[in-house]
Tab-separated table of C-alpha atoms and ligand atoms in Angstrom:
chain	number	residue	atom	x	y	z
A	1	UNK	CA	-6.487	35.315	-21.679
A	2	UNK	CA	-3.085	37.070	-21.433
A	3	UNK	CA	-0.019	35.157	-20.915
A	4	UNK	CA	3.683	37.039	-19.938
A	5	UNK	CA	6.750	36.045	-20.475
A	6	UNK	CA	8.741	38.496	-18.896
A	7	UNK	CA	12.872	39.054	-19.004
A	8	UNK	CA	14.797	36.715	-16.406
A	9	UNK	CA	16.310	38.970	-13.792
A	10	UNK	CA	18.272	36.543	-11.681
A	11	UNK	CA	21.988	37.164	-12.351
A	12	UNK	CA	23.487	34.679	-14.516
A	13	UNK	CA	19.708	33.782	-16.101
A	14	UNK	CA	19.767	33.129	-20.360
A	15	UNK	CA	17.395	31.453	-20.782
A	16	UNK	CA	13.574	32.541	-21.082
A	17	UNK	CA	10.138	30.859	-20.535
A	18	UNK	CA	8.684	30.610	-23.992
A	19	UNK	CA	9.817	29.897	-27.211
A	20	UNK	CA	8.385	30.994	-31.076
A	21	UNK	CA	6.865	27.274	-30.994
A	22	UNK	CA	4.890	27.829	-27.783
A	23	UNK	CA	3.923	31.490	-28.467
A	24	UNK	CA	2.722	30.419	-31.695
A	25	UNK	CA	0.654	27.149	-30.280
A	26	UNK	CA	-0.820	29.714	-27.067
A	27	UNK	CA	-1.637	32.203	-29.741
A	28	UNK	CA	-3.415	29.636	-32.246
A	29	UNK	CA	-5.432	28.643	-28.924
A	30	UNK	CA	-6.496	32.416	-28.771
A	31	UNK	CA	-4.449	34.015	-26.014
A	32	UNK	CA	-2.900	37.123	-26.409
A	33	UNK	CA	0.818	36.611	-25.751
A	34	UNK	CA	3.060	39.853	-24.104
A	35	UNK	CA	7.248	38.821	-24.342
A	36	UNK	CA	9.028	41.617	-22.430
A	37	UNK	CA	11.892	43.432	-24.991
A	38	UNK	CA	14.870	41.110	-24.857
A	39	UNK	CA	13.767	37.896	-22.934
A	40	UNK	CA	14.898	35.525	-25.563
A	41	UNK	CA	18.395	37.413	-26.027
A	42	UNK	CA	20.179	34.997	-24.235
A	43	UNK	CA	19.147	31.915	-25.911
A	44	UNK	CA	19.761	33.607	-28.860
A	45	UNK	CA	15.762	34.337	-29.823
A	46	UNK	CA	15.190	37.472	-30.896
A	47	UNK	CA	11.781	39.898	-30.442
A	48	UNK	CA	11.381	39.572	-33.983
A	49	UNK	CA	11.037	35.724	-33.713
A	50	UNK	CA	8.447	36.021	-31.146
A	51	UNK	CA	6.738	38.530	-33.189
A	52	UNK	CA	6.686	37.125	-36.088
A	53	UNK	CA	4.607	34.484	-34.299
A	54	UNK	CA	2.046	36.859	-32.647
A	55	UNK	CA	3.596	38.102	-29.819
A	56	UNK	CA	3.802	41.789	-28.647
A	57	UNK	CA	6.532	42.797	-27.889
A	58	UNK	CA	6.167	45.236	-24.723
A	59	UNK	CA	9.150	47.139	-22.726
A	60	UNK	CA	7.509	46.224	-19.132
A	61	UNK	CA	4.255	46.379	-17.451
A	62	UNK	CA	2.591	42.694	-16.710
A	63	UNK	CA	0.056	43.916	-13.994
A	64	UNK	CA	-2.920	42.821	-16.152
A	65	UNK	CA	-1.217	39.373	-17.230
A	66	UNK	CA	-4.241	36.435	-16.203
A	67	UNK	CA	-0.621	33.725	-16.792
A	68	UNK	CA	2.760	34.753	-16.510
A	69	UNK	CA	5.657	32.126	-16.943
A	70	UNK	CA	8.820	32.312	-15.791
A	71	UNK	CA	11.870	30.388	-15.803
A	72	UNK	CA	13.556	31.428	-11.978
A	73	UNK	CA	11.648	33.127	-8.948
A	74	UNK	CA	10.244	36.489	-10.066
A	75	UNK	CA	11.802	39.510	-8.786
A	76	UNK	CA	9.919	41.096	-5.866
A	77	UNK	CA	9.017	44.264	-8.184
A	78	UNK	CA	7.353	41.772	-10.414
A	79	UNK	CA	5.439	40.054	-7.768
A	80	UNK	CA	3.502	42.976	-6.221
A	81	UNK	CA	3.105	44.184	-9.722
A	82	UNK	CA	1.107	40.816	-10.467
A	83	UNK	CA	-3.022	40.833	-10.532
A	84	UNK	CA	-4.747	38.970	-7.706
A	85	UNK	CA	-5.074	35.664	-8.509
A	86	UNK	CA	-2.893	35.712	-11.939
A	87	UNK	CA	-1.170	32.590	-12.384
A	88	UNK	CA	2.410	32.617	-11.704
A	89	UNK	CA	4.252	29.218	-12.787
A	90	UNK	CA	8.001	28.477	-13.369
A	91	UNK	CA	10.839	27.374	-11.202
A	92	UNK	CA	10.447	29.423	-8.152
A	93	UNK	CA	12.599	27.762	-5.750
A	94	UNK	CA	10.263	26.560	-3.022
A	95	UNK	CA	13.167	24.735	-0.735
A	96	UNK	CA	15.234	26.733	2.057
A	97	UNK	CA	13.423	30.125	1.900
A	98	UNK	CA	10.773	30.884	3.428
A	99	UNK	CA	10.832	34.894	2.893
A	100	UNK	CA	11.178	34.043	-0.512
A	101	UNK	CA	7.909	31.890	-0.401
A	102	UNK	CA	6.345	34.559	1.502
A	103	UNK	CA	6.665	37.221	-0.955
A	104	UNK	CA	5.106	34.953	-3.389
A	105	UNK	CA	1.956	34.374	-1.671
A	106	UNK	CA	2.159	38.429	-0.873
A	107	UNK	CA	1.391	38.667	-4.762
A	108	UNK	CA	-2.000	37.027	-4.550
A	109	UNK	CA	-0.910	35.185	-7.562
A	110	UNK	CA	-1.768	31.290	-7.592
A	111	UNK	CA	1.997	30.024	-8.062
A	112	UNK	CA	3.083	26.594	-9.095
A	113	UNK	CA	6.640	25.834	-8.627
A	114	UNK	CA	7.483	23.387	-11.686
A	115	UNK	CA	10.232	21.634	-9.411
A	116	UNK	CA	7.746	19.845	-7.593
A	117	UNK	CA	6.427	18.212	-10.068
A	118	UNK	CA	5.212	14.926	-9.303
A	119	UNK	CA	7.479	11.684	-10.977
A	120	UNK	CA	3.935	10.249	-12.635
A	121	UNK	CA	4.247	9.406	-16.146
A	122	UNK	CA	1.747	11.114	-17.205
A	123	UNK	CA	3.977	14.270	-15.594
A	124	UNK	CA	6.953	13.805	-18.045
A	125	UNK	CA	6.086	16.440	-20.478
A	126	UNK	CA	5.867	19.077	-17.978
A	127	UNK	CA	9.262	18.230	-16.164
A	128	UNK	CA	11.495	20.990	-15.882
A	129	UNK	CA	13.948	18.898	-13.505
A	130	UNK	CA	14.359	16.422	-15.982
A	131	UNK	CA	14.455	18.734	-19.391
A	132	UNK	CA	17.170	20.692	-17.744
A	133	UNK	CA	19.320	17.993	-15.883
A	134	UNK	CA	19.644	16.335	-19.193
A	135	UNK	CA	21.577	19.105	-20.613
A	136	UNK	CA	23.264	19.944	-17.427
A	137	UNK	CA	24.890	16.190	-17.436
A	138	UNK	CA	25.739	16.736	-20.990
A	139	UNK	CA	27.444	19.887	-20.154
A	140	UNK	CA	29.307	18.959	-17.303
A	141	UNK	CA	31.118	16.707	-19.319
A	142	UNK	CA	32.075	18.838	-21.512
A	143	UNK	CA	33.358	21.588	-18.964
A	144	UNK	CA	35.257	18.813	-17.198
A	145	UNK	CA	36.896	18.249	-20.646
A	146	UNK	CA	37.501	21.530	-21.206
A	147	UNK	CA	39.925	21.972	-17.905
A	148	UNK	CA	41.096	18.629	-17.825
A	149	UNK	CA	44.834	18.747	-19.250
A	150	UNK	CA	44.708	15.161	-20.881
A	151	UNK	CA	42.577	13.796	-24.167
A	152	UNK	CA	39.149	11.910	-22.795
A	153	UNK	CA	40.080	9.407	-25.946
A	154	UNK	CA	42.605	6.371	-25.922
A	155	UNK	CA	44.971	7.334	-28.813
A	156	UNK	CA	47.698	5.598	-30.100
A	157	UNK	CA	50.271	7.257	-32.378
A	158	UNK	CA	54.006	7.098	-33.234
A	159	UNK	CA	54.785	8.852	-30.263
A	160	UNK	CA	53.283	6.710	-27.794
A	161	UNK	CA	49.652	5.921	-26.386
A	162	UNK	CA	47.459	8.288	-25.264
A	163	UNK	CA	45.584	6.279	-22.201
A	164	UNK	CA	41.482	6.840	-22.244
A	165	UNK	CA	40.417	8.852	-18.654
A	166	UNK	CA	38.658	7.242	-16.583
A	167	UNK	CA	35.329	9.037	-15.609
A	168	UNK	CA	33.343	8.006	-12.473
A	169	UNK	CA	29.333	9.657	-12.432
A	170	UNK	CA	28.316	9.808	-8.789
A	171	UNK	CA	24.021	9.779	-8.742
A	172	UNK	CA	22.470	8.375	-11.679
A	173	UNK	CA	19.560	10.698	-12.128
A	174	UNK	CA	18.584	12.260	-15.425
A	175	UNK	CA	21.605	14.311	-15.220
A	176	UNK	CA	24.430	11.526	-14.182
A	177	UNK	CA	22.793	9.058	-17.295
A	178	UNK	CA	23.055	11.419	-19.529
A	179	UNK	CA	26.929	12.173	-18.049
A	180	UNK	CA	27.502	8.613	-18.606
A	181	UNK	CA	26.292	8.697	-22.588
A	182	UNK	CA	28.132	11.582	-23.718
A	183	UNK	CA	31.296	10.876	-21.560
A	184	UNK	CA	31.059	7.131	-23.491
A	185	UNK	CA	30.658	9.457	-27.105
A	186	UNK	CA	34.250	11.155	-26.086
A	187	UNK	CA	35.936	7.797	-25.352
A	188	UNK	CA	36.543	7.302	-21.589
A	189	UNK	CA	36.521	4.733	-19.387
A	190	UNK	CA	33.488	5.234	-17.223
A	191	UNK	CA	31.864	3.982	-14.277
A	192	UNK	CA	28.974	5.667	-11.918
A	193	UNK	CA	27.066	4.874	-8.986
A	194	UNK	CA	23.394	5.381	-7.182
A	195	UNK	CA	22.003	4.225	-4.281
A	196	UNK	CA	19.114	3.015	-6.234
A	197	UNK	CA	19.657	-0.260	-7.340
A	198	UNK	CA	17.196	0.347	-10.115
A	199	UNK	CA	19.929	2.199	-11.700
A	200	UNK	CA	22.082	-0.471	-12.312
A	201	UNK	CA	21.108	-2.006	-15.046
A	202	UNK	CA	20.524	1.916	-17.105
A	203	UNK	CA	24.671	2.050	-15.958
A	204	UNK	CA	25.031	-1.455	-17.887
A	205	UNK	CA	22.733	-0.687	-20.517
A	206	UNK	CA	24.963	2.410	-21.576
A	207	UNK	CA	28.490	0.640	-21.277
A	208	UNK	CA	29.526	1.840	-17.965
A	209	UNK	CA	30.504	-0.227	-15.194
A	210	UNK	CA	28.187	0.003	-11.828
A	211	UNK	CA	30.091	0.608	-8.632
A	212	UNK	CA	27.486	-0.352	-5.852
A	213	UNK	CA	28.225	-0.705	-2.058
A	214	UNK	CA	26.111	-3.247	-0.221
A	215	UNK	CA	23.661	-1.056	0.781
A	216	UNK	CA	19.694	-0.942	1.645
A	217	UNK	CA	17.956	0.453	-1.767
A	218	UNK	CA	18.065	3.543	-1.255
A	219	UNK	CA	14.914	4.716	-3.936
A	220	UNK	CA	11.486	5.874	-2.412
A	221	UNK	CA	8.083	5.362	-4.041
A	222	UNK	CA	8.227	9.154	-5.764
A	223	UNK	CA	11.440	7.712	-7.664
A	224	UNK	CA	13.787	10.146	-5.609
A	225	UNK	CA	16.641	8.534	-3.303
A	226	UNK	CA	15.964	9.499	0.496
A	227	UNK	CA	19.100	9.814	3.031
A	228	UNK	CA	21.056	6.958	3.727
A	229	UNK	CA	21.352	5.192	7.410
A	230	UNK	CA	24.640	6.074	9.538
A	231	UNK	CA	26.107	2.776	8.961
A	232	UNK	CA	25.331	2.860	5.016
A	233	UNK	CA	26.863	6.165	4.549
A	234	UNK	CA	30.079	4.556	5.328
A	235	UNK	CA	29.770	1.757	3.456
A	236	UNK	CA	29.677	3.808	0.818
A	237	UNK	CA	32.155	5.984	1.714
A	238	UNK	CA	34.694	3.236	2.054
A	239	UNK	CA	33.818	1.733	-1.061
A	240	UNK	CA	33.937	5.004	-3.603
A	241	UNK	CA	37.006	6.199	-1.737
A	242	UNK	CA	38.824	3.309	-2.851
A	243	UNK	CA	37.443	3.829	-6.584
A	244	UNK	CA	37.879	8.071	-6.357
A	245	UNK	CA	41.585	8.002	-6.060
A	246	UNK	CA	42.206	5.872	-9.303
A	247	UNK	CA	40.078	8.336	-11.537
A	248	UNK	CA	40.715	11.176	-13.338
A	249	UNK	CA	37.157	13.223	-13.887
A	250	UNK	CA	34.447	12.523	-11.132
A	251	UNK	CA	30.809	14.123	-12.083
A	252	UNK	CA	29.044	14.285	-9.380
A	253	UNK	CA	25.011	14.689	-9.593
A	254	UNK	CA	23.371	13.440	-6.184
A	255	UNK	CA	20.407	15.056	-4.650
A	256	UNK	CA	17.791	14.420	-2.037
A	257	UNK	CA	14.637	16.514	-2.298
A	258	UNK	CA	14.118	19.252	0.061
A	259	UNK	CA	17.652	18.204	1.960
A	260	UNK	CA	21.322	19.534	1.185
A	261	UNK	CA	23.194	17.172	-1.303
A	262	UNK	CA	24.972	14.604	0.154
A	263	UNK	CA	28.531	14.385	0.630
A	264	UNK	CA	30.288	11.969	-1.689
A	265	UNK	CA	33.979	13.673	-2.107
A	266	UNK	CA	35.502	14.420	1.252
A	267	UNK	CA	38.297	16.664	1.029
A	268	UNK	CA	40.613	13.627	1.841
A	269	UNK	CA	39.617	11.898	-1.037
A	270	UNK	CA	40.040	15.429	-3.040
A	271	UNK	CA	43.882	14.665	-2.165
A	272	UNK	CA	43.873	10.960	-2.724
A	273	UNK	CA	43.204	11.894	-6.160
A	274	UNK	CA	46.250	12.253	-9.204
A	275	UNK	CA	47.114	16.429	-9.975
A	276	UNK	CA	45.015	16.919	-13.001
A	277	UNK	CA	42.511	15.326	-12.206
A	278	UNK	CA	38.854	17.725	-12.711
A	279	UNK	CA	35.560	17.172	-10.109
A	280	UNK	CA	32.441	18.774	-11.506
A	281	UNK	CA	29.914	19.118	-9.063
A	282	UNK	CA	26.203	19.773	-9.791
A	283	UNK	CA	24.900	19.859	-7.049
A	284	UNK	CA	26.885	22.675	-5.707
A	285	UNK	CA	23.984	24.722	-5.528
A	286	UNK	CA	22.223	22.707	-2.977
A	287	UNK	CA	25.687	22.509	-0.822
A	288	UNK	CA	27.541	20.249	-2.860
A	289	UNK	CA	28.744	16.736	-3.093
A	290	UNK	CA	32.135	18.006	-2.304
A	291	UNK	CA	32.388	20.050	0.346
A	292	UNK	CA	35.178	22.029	-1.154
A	293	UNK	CA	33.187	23.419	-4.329
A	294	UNK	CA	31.958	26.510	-3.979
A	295	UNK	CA	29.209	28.387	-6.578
A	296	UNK	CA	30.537	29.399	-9.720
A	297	UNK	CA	34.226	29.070	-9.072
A	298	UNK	CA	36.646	26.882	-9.791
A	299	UNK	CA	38.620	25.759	-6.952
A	300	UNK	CA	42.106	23.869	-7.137
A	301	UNK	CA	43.076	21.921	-4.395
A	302	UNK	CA	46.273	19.372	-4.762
A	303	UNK	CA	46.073	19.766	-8.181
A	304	UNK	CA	42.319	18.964	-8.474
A	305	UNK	CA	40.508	21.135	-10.338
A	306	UNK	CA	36.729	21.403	-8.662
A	307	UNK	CA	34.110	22.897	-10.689
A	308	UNK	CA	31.348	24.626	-9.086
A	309	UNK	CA	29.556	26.805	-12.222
A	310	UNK	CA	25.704	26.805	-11.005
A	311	UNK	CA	22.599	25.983	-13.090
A	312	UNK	CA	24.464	24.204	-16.003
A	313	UNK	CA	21.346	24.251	-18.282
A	314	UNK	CA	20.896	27.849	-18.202
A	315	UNK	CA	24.907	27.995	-20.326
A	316	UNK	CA	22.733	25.868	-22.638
A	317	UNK	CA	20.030	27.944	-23.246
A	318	UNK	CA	19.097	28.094	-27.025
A	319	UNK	CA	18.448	24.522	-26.123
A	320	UNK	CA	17.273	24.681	-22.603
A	321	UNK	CA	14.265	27.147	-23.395
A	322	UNK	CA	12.690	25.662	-25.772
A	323	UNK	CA	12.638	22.678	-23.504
A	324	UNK	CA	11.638	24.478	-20.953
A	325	UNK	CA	8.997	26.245	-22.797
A	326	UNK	CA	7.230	23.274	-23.808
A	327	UNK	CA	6.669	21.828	-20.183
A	328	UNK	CA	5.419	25.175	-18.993
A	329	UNK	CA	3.004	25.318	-21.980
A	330	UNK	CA	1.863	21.170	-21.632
A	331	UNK	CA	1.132	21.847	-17.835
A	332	UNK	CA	-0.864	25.211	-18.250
A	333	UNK	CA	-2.502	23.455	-21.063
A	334	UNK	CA	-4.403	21.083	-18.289
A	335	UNK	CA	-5.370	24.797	-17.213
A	336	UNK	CA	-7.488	25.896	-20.433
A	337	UNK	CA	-10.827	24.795	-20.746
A	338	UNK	CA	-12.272	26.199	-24.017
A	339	UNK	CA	-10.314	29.374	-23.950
A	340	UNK	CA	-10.745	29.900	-20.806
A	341	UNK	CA	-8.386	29.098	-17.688
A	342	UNK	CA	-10.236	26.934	-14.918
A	343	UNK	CA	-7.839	25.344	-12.415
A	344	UNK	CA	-8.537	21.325	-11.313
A	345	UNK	CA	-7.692	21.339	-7.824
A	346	UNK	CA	-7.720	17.812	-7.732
A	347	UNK	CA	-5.455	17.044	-10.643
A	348	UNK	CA	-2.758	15.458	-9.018
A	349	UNK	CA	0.118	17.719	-10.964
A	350	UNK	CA	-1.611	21.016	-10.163
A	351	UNK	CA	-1.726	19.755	-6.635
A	352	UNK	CA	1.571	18.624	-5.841
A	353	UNK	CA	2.917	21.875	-7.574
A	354	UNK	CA	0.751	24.683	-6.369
A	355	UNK	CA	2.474	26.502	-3.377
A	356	UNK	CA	0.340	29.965	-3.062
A	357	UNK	CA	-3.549	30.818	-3.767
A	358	UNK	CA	-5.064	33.825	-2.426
A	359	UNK	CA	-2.358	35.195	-0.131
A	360	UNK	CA	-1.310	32.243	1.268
A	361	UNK	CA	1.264	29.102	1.344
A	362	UNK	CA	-0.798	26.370	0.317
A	363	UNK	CA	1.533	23.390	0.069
A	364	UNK	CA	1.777	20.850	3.045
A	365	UNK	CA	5.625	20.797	2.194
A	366	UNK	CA	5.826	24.701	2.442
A	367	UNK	CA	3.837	26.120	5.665
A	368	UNK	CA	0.277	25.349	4.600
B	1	LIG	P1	17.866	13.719	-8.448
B	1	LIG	O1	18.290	14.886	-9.273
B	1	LIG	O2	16.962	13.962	-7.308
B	1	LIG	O3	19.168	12.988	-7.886
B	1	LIG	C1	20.203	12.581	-8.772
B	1	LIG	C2	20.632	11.172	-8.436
B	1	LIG	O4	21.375	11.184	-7.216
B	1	LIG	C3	19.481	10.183	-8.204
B	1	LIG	O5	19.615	9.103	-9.122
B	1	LIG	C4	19.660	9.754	-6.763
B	1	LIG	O6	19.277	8.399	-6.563
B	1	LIG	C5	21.142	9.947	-6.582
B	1	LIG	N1	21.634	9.987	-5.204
B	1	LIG	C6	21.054	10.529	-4.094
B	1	LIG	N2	21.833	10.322	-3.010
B	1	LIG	C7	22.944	9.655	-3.435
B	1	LIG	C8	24.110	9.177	-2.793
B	1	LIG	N3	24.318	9.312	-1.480
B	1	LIG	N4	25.037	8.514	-3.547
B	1	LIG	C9	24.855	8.343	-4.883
B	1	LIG	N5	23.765	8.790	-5.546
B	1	LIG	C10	22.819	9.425	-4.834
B	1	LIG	O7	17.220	12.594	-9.388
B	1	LIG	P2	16.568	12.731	-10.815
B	1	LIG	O8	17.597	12.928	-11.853
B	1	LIG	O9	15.553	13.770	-10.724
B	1	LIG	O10	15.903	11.303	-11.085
B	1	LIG	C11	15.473	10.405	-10.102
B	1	LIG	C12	14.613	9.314	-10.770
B	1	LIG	O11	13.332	9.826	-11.152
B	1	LIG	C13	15.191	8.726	-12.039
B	1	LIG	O12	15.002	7.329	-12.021
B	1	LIG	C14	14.368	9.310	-13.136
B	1	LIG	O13	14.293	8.500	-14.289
B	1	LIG	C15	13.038	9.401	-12.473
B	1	LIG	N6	12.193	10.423	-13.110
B	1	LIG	C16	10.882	10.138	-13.360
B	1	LIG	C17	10.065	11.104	-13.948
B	1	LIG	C18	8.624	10.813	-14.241
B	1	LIG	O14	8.243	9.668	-14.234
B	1	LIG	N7	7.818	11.833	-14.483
B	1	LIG	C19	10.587	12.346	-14.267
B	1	LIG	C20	11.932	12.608	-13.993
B	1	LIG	C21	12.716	11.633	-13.406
């Protein structure tokens, strides 16, 4: 068995799909191991680490790969490089384009897209969406300290006091909880809100206050929040326009699967808000929570600063790979049999991720 891991090519990509610890453990289990010349240079791993651990170290060429991992969607000169029926698995981006989708089943490669990843327990381990929002919510806290102008801390001094900021999480995901923790570690005052009510009591448990219109739970069975009614979305709206304007740092984290994020920060409450004041938004690569956030740029609008830098993890990627690493290697480990790959079809993770087999879409989500 060969597995790949070649070079991300997506602008913007650090991190890589395997690590010295999961080369090592594929290795031990008697694959030969190819890293493409470079991969781990952004998370700071260098050939030499993978090598030292068994790896070859190759300048291109995966055509005869049987596995090849990846952390983003291939490149298309990858793709019709692959062998029929190789295994392709990473985050390939299934929602919103079809083409893209397309070109994957093209390959012939049987393709699992890690983001779909069903919210089982037994699932955890192989959970790129969670492994890489909880660094994302750490980091957006500390980008949002990094522009804000004021101290996150209450200080007093000689001078005069120093008041704490006040820091309001909007969707209390992986991401938002782990928002909440670290922006508790740098002192502020912080409150967040869901539209689960399941997530008030994690809010409480970590010292934050919960800020919760009177609203129908909002949580389906597959632990995911679906769209809100008409009438709820302006309950809501009311009720965290009224909080928004007395904050100084909003996080915002709130997705719905396979739909563009919802809109929590309407330009008018942008400009209810104090000049200084810093809105990260995470979900500006689905569309945003804030309508005025645009990808990878920060835009300033009455004073508020917006932050729009896309996939947050990835700036974090000596720590995001490994993570990363380790779910790719747990979930093609349900894939080796004695040495030898043999796909379950009716393992309910390899199911729910598996969007291409033999030249075609397979997924119900995705056009099979
Ligand atoms: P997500 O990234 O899909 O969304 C982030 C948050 O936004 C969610 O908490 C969601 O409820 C919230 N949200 C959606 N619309 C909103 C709105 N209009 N206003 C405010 N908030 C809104 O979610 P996630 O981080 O992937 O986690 C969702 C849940 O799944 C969590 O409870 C998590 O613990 C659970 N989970 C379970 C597993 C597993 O069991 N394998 C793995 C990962 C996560």
């Amino acid at each position: 068995m060969k597995i790949a891991i070649p070079t991300e090519t997506q602008v913007g990509e650090s991190r890589v799909a395997a690590s010295p610890d999961t080369v090592k453990a594929f290795v031990k289990k008697g694959a030969e191991v190819v890293v493409q010349a470079g991969a781990g240079k952004g998370a700071s791993i260098p050939d030499d680490a993978f090598a030292a651990v068994g790896a070859k170290i190759v300048p291109s060429g995966f055509g005869d790969a049987d596995v090849v991992l990846t952390v983003r969607r291939p490149s298309g000169e990858l793709l019709s490089s692959l062998k029929r029926g190789a295994i392709l698995m990473g985050g390939l981006e299934p929602y919103g384009d079809k083409a893209g989708l397309d070109a994957i089943a093209a390959s012939g490669a049987t393709a699992f897209a890690m983001e779909l990843m069903p919210r089982i327990t037994r699932a955890q381990s192989m959970d790129i969406l969670s492994s890489q929002a909880n660094l994302a919510g750490y980091k957006a806290v500390i980008d949002a300290a990094f522009h804000f102008t004021r101290a996150f801390p209450m200080m007093m001094t000689a001078a005069g006091t120093v008041p704490a900021a006040k820091v309001f999480i909007m969707g209390v995901g992986v991401a938002g909880l782990q928002a909440i923790a670290t922006a508790r570690r740098l002192g502020g005052i912080v409150s967040a809100t869901d539209v689960r009510k399941a997530t008030e009591e994690q809010v409480k448990s970590l010292g934050a206050k919960f800020v919760y219109a009177d609203i129908a739970d909002a949580a389906t069975s597959g632990g995911y929040a679906k769209e809100l009614s008409a009438e709820d979305k302006a309950k809501q709206a009311a009720l965290v326009a009224a909080h928004v304007r007395t904050q100084d740092v909003i996080i915002t984290t709130a997705l719905i699967p396979g739909r563009p994020a919802p809109v929590l920060i309407t330009q008018e409450m942008v400009e209810s808000m104090k000049p200084g004041s810093i809105i990260v938004d995470l979900a500006v690569e689905r569309g945003g929570n804030c309508p005025l956030s645009r990808p990878d740029e920060i835009v300033e609008h009455h004073g508020v600063k917006i932050v729009g830098t896309v996939n947050l993890a990835g700036k974090l990627a000596g720590n995001a790979s490994p993570l990363f690493a380790k779910n790719l290697m747990n979930f093609l480990d349900l894939m080796i049999k004695d040495g030898a790959l043999k796909i379950d079809d009716a393992d309910e993770c390899i199911k729910g991720t598996m969007i291409a087999r033999d030249g075609a879409l397979v997924h119900p989500m995705f056009g099979a």
